[in-house]
XYZ file of C-alpha atoms in Angstrom:
622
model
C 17.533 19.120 24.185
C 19.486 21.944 25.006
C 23.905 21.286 25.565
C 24.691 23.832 28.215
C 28.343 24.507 29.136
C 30.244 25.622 32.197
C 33.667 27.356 32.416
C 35.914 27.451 35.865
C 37.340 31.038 34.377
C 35.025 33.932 35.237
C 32.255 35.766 33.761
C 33.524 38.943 31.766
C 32.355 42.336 32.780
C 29.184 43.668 32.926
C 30.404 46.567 31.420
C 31.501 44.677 27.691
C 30.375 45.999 24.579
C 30.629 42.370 22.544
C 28.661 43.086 19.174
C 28.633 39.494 18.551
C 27.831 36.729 20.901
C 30.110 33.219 21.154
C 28.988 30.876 19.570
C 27.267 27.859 21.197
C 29.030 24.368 21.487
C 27.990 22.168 18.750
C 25.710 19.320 19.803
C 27.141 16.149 20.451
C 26.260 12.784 18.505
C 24.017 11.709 20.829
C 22.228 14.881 20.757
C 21.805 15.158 17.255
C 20.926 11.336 17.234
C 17.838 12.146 19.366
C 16.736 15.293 17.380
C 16.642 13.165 14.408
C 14.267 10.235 15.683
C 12.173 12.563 17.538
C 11.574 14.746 14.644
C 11.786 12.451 11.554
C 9.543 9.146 12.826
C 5.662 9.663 13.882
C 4.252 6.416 15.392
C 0.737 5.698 14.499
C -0.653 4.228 18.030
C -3.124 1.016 16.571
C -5.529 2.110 19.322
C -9.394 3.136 18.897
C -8.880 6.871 19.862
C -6.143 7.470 17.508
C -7.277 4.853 14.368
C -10.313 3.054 13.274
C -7.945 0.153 13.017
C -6.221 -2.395 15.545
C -3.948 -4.942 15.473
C -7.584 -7.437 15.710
C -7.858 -5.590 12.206
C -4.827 -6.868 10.755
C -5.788 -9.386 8.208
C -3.903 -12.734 9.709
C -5.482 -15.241 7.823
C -3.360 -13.951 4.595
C -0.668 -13.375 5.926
C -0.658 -16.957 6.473
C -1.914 -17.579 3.174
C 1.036 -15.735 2.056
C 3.253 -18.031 3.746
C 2.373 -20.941 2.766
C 2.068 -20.077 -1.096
C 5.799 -19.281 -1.034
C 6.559 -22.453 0.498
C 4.606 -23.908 -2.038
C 6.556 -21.407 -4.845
C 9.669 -22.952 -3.449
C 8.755 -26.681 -3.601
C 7.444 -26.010 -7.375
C 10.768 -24.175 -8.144
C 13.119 -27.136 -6.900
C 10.556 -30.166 -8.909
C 11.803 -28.148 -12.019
C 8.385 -26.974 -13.329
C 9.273 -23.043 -13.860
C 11.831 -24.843 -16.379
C 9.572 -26.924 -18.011
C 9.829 -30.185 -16.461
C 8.539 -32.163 -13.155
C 11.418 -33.921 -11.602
C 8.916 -35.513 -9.120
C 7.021 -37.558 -12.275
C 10.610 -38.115 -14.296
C 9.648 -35.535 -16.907
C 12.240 -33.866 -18.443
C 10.275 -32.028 -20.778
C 6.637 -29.975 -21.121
C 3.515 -31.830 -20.801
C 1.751 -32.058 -24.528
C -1.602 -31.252 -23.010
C -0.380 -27.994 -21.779
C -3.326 -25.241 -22.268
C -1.977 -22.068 -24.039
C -1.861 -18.776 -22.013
C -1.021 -15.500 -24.315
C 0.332 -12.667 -21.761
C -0.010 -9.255 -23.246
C 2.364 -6.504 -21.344
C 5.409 -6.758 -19.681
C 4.243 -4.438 -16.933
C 4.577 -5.678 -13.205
C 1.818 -8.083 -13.315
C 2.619 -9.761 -16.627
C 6.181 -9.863 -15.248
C 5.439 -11.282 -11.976
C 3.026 -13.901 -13.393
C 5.895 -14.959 -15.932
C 8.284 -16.015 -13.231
C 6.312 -17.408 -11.376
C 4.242 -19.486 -14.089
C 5.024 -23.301 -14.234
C 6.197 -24.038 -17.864
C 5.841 -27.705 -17.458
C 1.892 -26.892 -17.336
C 1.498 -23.824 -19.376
C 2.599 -23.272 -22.980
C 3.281 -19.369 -22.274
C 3.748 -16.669 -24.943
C 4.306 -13.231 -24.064
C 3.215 -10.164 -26.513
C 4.377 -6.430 -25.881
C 5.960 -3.767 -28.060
C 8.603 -3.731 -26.042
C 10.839 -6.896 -24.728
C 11.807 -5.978 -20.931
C 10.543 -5.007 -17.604
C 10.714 -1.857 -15.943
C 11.317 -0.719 -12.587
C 9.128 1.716 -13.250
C 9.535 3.560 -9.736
C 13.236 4.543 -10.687
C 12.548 6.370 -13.683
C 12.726 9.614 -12.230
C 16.137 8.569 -10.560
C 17.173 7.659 -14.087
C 16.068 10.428 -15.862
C 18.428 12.598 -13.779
C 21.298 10.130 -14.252
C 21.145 8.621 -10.434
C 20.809 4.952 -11.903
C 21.295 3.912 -15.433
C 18.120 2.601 -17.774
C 19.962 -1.228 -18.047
C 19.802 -1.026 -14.027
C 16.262 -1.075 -13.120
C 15.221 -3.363 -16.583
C 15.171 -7.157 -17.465
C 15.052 -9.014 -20.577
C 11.419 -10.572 -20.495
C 13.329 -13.700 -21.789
C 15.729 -13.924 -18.564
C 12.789 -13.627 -16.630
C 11.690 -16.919 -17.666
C 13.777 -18.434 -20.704
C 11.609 -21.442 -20.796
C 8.525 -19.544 -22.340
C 7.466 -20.795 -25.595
C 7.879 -17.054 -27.008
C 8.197 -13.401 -26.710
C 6.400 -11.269 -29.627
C 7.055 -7.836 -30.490
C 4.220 -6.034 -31.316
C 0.771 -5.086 -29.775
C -2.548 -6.572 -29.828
C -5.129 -4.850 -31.831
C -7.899 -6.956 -31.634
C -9.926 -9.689 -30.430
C -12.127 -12.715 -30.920
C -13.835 -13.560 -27.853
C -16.015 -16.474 -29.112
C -12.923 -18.497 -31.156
C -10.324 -17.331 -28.215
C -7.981 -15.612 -30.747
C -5.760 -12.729 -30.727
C -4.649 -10.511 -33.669
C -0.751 -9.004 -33.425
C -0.020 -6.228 -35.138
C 4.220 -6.983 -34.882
C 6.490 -4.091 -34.335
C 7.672 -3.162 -37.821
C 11.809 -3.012 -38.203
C 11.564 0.871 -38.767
C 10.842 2.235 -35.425
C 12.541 -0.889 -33.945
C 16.020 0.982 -35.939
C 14.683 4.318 -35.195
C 13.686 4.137 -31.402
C 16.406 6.114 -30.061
C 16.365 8.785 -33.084
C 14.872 12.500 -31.702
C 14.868 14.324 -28.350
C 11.489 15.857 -28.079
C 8.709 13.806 -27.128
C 7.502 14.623 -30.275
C 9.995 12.491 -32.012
C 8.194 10.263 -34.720
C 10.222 7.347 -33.803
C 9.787 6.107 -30.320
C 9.905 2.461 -28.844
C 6.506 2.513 -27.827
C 4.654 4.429 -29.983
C 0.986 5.364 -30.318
C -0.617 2.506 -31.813
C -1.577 2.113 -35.521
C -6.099 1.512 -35.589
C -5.754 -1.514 -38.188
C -8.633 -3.189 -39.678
C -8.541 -6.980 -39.067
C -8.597 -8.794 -42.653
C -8.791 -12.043 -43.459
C -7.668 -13.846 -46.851
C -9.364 -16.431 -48.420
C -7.690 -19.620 -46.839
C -8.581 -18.062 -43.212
C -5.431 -16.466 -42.252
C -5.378 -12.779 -41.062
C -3.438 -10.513 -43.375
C -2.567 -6.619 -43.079
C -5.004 -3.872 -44.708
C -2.539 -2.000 -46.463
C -4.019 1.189 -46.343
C -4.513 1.447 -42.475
C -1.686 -0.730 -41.109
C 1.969 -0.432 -40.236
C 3.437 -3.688 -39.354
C 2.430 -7.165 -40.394
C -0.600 -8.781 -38.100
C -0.590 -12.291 -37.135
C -3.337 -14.425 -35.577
C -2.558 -16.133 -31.847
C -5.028 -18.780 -30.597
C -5.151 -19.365 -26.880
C -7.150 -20.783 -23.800
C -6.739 -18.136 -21.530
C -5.579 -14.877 -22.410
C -3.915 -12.398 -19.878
C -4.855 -8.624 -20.575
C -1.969 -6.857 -18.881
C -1.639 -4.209 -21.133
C -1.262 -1.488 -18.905
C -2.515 2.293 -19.693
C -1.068 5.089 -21.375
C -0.926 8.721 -20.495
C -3.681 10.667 -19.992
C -2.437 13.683 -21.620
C -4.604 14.374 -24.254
C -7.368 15.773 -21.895
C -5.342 18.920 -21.835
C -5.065 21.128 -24.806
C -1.316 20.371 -26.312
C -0.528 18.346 -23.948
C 0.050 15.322 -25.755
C 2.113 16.955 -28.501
C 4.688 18.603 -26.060
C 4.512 17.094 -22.404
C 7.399 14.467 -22.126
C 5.770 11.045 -20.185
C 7.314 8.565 -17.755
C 6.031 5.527 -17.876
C 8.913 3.788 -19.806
C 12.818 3.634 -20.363
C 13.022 5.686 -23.534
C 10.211 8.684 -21.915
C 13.191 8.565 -19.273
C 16.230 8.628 -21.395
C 14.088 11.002 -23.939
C 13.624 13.441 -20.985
C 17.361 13.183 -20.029
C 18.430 14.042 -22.600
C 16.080 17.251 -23.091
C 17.654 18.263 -19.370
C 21.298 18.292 -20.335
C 20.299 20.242 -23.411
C 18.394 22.786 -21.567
C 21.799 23.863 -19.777
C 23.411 23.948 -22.513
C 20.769 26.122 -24.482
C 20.869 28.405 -21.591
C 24.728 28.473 -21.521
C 24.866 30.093 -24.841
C 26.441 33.520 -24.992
C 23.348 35.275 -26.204
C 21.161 34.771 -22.980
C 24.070 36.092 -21.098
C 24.149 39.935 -20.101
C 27.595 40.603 -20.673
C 26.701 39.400 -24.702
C 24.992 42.831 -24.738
C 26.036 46.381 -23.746
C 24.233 48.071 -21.454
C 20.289 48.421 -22.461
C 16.838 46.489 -22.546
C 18.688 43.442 -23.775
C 20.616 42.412 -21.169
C 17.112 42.027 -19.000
C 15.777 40.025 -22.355
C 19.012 37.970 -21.890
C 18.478 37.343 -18.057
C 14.655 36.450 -18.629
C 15.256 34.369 -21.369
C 18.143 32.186 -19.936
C 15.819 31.718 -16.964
C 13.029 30.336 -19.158
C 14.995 27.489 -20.965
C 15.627 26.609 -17.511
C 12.127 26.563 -16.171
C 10.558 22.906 -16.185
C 7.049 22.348 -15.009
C 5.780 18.835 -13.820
C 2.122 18.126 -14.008
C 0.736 15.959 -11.330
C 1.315 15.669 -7.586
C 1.223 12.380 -7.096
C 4.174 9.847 -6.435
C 5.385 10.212 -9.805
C 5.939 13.803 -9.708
C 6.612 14.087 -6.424
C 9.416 11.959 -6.596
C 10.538 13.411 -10.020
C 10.745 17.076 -8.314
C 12.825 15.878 -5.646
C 15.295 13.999 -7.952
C 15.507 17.233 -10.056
C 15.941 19.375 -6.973
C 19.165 17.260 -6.050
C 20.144 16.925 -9.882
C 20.148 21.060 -10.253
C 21.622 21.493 -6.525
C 24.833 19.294 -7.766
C 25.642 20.683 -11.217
C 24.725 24.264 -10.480
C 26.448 24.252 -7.003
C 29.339 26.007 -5.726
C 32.821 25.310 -6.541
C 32.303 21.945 -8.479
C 28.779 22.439 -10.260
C 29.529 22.368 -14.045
C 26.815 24.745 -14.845
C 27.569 26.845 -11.212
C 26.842 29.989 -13.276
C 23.177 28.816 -13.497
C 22.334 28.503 -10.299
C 20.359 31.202 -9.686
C 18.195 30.719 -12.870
C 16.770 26.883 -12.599
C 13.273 26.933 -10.777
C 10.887 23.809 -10.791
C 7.002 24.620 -11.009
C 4.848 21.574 -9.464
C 1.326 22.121 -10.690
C -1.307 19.867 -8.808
C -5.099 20.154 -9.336
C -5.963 18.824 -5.772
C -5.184 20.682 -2.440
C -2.680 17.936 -1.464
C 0.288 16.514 -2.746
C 0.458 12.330 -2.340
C -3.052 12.390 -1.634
C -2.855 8.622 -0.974
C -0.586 8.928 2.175
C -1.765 10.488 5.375
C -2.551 14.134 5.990
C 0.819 14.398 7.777
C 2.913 12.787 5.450
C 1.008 15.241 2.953
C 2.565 18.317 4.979
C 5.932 16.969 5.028
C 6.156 16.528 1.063
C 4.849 20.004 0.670
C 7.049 21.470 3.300
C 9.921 19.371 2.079
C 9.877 20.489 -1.868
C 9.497 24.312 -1.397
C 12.281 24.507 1.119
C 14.253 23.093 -1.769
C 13.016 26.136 -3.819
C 10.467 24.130 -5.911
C 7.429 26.052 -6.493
C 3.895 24.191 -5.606
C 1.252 25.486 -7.504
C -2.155 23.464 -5.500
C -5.734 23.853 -6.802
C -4.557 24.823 -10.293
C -6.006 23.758 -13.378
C -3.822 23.018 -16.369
C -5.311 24.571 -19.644
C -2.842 24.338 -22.246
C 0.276 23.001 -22.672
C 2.612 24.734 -25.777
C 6.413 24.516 -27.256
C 7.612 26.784 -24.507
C 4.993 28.212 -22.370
C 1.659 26.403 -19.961
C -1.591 27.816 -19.330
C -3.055 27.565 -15.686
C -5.559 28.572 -13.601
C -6.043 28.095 -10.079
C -9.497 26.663 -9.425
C -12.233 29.362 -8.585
C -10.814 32.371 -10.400
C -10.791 33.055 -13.243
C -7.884 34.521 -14.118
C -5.412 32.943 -16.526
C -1.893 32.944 -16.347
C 0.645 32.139 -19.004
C 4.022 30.406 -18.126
C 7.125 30.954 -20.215
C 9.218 27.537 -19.581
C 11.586 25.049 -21.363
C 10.221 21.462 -20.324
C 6.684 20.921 -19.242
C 6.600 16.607 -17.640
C 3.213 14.804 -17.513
C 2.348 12.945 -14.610
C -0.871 13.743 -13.827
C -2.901 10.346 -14.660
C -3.440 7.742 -16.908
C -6.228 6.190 -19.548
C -6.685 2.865 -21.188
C -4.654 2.209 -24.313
C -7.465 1.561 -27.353
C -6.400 -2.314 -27.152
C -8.798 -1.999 -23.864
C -11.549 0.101 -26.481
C -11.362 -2.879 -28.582
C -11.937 -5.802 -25.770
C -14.644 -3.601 -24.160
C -16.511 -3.701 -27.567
C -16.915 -7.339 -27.337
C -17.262 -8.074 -24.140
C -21.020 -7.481 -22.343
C -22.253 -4.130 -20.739
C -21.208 -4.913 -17.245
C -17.643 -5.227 -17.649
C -17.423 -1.371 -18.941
C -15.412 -0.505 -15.010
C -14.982 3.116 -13.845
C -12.513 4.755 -16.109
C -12.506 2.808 -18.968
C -11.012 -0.245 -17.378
C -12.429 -3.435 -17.092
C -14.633 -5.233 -14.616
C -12.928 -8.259 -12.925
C -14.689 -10.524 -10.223
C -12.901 -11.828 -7.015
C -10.677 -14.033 -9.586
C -9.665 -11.814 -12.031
C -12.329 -13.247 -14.594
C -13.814 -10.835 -16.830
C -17.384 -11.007 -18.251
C -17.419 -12.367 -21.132
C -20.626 -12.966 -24.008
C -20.721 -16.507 -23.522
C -20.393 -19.405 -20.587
C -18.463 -21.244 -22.956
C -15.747 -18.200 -22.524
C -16.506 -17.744 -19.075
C -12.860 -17.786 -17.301
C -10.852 -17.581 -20.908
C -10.070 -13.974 -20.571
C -8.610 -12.476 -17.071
C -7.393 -9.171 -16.720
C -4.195 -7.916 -14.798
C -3.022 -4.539 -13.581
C -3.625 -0.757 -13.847
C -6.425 -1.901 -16.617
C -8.754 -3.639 -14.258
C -11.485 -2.862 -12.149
C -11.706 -4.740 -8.814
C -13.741 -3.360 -5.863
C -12.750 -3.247 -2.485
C -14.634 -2.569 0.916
C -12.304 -1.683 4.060
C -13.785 -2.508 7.551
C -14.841 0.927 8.304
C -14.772 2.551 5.151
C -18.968 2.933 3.816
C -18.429 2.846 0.210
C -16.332 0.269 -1.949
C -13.054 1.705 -3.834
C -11.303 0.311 -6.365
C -8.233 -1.014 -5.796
C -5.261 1.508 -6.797
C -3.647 1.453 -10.126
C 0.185 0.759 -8.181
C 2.994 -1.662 -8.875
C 2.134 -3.435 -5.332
C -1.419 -4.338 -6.414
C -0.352 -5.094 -10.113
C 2.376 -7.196 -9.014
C 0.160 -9.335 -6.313
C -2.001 -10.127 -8.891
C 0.435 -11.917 -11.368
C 1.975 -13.955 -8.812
C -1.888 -14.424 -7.536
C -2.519 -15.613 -11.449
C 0.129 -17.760 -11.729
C -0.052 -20.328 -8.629
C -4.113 -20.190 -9.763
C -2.841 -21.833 -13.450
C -0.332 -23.504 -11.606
C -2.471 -25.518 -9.656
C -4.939 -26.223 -12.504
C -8.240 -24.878 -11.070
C -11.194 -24.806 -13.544
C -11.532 -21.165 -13.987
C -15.311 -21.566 -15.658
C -16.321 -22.587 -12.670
C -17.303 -20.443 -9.509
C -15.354 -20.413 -7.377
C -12.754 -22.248 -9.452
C -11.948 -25.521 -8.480
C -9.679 -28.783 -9.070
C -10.643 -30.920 -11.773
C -12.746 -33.792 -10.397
C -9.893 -37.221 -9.894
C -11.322 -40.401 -12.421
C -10.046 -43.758 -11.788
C -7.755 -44.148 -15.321
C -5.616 -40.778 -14.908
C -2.304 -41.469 -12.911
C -1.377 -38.042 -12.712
C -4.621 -37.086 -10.566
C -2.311 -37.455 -7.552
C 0.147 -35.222 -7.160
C 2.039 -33.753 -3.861
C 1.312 -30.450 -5.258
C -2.825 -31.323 -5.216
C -2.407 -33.710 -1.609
C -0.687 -30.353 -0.496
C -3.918 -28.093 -1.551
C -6.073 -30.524 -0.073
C -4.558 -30.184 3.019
C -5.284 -26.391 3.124
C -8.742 -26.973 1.968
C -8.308 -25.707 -1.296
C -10.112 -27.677 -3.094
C -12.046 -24.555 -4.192
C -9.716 -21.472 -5.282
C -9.637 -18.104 -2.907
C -10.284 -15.063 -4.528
C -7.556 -12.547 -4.660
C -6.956 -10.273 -1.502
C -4.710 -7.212 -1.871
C -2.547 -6.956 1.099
C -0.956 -3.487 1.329
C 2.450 -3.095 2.883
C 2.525 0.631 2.587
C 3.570 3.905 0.528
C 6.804 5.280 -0.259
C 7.920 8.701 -2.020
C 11.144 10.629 -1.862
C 11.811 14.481 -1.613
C 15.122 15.031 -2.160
C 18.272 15.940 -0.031
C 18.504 12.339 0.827
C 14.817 12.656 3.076
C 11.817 10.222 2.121
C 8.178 9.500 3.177
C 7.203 5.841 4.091
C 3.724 4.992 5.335
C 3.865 1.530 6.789
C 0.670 -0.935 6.469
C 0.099 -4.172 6.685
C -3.218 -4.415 4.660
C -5.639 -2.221 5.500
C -4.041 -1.250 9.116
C -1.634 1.380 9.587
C 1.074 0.625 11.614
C 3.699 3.971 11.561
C 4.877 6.740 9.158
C 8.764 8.001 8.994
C 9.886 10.953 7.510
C 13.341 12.213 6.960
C 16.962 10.636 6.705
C 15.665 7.279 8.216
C 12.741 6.920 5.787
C 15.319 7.364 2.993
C 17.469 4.650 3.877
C 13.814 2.595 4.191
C 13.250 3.667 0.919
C 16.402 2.757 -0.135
C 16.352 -1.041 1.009
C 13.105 -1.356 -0.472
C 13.707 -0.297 -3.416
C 16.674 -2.065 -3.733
C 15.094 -5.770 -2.268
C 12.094 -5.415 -4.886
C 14.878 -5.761 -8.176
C 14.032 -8.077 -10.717
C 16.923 -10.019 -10.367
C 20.539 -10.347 -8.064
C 22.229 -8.365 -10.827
C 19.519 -5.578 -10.796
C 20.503 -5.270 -6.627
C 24.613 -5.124 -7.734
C 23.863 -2.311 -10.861
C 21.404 -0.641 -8.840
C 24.098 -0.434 -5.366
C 27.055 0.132 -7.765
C 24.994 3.632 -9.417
C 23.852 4.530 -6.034
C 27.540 4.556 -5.058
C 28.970 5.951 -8.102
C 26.534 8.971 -7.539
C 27.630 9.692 -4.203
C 31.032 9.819 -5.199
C 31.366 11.316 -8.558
C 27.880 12.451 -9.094
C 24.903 12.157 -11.695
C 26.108 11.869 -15.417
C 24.915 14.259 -17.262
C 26.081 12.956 -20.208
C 23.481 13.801 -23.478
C 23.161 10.579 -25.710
């Protein structure tokens, strides 16, 4: 839409020589109002010309399902039993016949199971190297000091304080047939040391690589450390159903060097670790002898220029969410400290230059071709370079190797910062399960096979339903309406954390899980606490039997920087409408902000958001 003018004062003459038009009236709010809708949201029409789906296709019957369970979450949250007691049977304490659940992780699943889980049923103890939960989709926005680390975490404790116990340390093997658990525990040395070293590198680091210890046992039974292989003390946990949340790790090692000097981001330290490497990098190009007036005139004032750009050249591997997002949160970052008048480092702004390096021909190739288009246009008019259909070949101190795919010409990149984000693998705590565990659990990708109820295979019937396995580490097919071929289900937060709230009202309700499908224990005549509103309540939804587990989507999100965003709305497998722009931001925004852990996460999170837009990131180098 156009604004045209008119003026009662007449036209100047023909005969005017004016070198420079006027210029036009500015557009008024309704104007630019209109522009923005009509150019930032694309509705995706549900009808058979424009999608394979309709609303027929949306999946109803969960939805309802959905419903009800967190009617039923509420009812079990006000009887007491997520605090250990039923105020409904006068118990003020746990049940003594409570089975034993070990959770390892405290990932989105394990998280989402543990407050959720009734600790009046369940004697729950939770195992991870590390004691808190991560919004892990914020670690970009921490990394460049948008949000601080205590902001997107909780305290696995405060998740559920009624939990028999949190351990620190990391499961290194397995006994399938005697449903035991061997802890290596997190020895006090890189406990005191996590936050020692910058470089990913650093030999201390909260969750480091795991030590391969042999499992030995003394002569009264109990598991003690082998000396020579092991690193922390290793104790023995029995349970009677263990929960392999474990997560993965990166994938870097695929790629020559990569592991040794790609920073990660997959948890609070990789973010604060990588932080900290920014503010140092403009500092280390701030120094007087990258500058040219260091040097008189000669050669060396182009080696200054060319070096000073280098140690300000960061590459990100992987053009997925994770990096996507991570560009555009650097991209803002660099455009407020190096920008004119206030930028503290405004005499670097023509040096800093992102390099995106992404082995497929799309970025996000999860969302829709169009949203696709818009991240790519979106990043390089921010002046990040996208590097598609390149190969990564070697990652070094200060330089990358790529290639793009069909030639075969190599090129060498001089750079300060090179961030992995390119993919995942399982952590050798997955090795060690698989090894035990029959043939057809081995899943694509390492992971583990799962059936409809999260149940693993397992060697014997006897430990049929003992062993169930949450998260980016399992395998669980999936069949769309019209798709022809079954795909796993993604390795995302959403799915991860439907599963351990799926998990928990499973235990909650105290199905059999060795049988299929799991059901309620049969009701004898001489057990009082057969009836229950909780089991009258299943019974009157027919299950008697448990469902499997259904994913239900509710969409993608990514941002791009400059305060613009991609959402892809779903609800399952239908698509419903993409936005793009200023209004997917502030979509983005509320999401983001409604899926905290906790009340307090929503006030830290709101407060940082604020605090940025008025006195901008810290860039503050702990």
């Amino acid at each position: 839409m156009t604004a045209m003018t008119s003026s009662t004062t007449a036209d100047p003459p023909a005969t005017t020589t004016d070198a420079y038009p006027s210029p036009p009236s500015p557009p008024s709010e309704e104007d630019r109002f209109l522009k923005m809708v009509s150019t930032e949201t694309s509705y995706k029409r549900l009808f058979m010309d424009v999608s394979p789906y309709s609303v027929t296709d949306i999946e109803w019957r969960v939805l309802l399902q959905r419903l009800l369970d967190n009617i039923e979450d509420g009812q079990q949250k006000r009887n007491g039993k997520f605090e250990g007691r039923s105020i409904s049977q006068g118990m003020d304490s746990p049940r003594e016949d409570r089975r034993t659940v070990v959770v390892l992780g405290t990932g989105w699943s394990a998280h989402a199971f543990v407050k959720l889980a009734s600790t009046y049923d369940l004697r729950i103890v939770v195992v991870s190297p590390v004691n808190h939960f991560v919004f892990t989709p914020m670690l970009a926005s921490a990394a460049v000091g948008t949000v601080e680390y205590r902001s997107m975490t909780e305290p696995i404790r405060v998740t559920n304080p009624h939990i028999d116990n949190f351990v620190e340390g990391r499961a290194i093997g397995v006994d399938v047939a005697a449903r035991k658990v061997q802890v290596q525990l997190t020895p006090m040395s890189t406990v005191t040391g996590a936050f020692r070293g910058l470089a990913s590198e650093a030999p201390c680091r909260l969750d480091p690589e795991p030590v391969q210890t042999e499992i030995v046992y003394g002569p009264d039974g109990i598991v003690v450390r082998d000396a020579s292989k092991g690193a922390g003390d290793v104790i023995e946990l029995s349970y009677d159903h263990l929960i392999c949340a474990v997560g993965t790790a990166s994938r870097s090692s695929i790629v020559r060097g990569a592991k040794e000097h790609c920073f990660n981001l997959k948890t609070s330290q990789d973010s604060k670790r990588l932080r900290t490497a920014i503010g140092e990098a403009l500092e280390y190009a701030s120094r007087p002898n990258v500058q040219e007036y260091y040097y008189p005139e000669g050669p060396m004032r182009e080696f200054a220029r060319e070096e000073r750009r280098r140690r300000l050249r960061i590459a990100v591997i992987g053009g997925g969410p994770t990096g996507v997002e991570l560009c555009g949160e650097l991209s803002d970052f660099f455009r407020q400290v190096c920008g004119s008048p206030d930028g503290a480092y405004q005499h670097l702004r023509d040096d800093v230059l992102i390099t995106l390096v992404h082995g497929g021909s799309d970025l996000l190739p999860a969302m829709d071709r169009e949203l696709r288009r818009k991240a790519l246009s979106a990043l390089r008019s921010q002046g990040v370079e996208v590097r598609l259909n390149t190969r990564l070949n070697e990652v070094g101190r200060d330089y990358i190797k790529i290639k793009d795919k069909g030639v075969g010409v190599e090129e060498t990149i001089p750079l300060a910062i090179t961030i992995w984000a390119a993919g995942n693998a399982p952590v050798p705590f997955v090795r060690e399960l698989l090894s035990q565990l029959p043939e057809e659990a081995k899943g694509s990708g390492g992971r583990i096979n799962v059936d409809r109820w999260l149940r693993c295979p397992t060697p014997t019937p006897e430990t049929f339903g003992s062993i169930l396995v949450l998260g980016d580490v399992m395998c669980l097919e999936k069949q769309n309406k019209y798709d022809v071929t079954p795909e796993p289900l993604p390795q995302t937060a959403q799915v991860a954390g439907q599963q351990g709230a799926f998990l928990a009202r499973m235990l909650n309700r105290g199905y059999d899980l060795s049988r299929t499908p799991p059901a309620l224990p049969e009701e004898t005549s001489d057990s009082a606490s057969n009836y229950s509103l909780l089991r009258a309540w299943l019974v009157a939804r027919g299950l008697e039997e448990a469902p499997g587990f259904d994913f239900l989507s509710l969409g993608l999100l990514a941002y791009v920087g400059q305060e613009e965003a991609l959402n892809q709305v779903m609800l399952g497998d239908v698509p419903l409408f993409n936005y793009s722009g200023k209004i997917a931001f502030a979509l983005w925004r509320t999401v983001y902000l409604t899926k905290q852990a906790s009340t307090r996460n929503q006030a830290l999170i709101a407060f940082d958001w604020l605090r940025t837009e008025a006195f901008g990131r810290d860039i503050t180098r702990l």
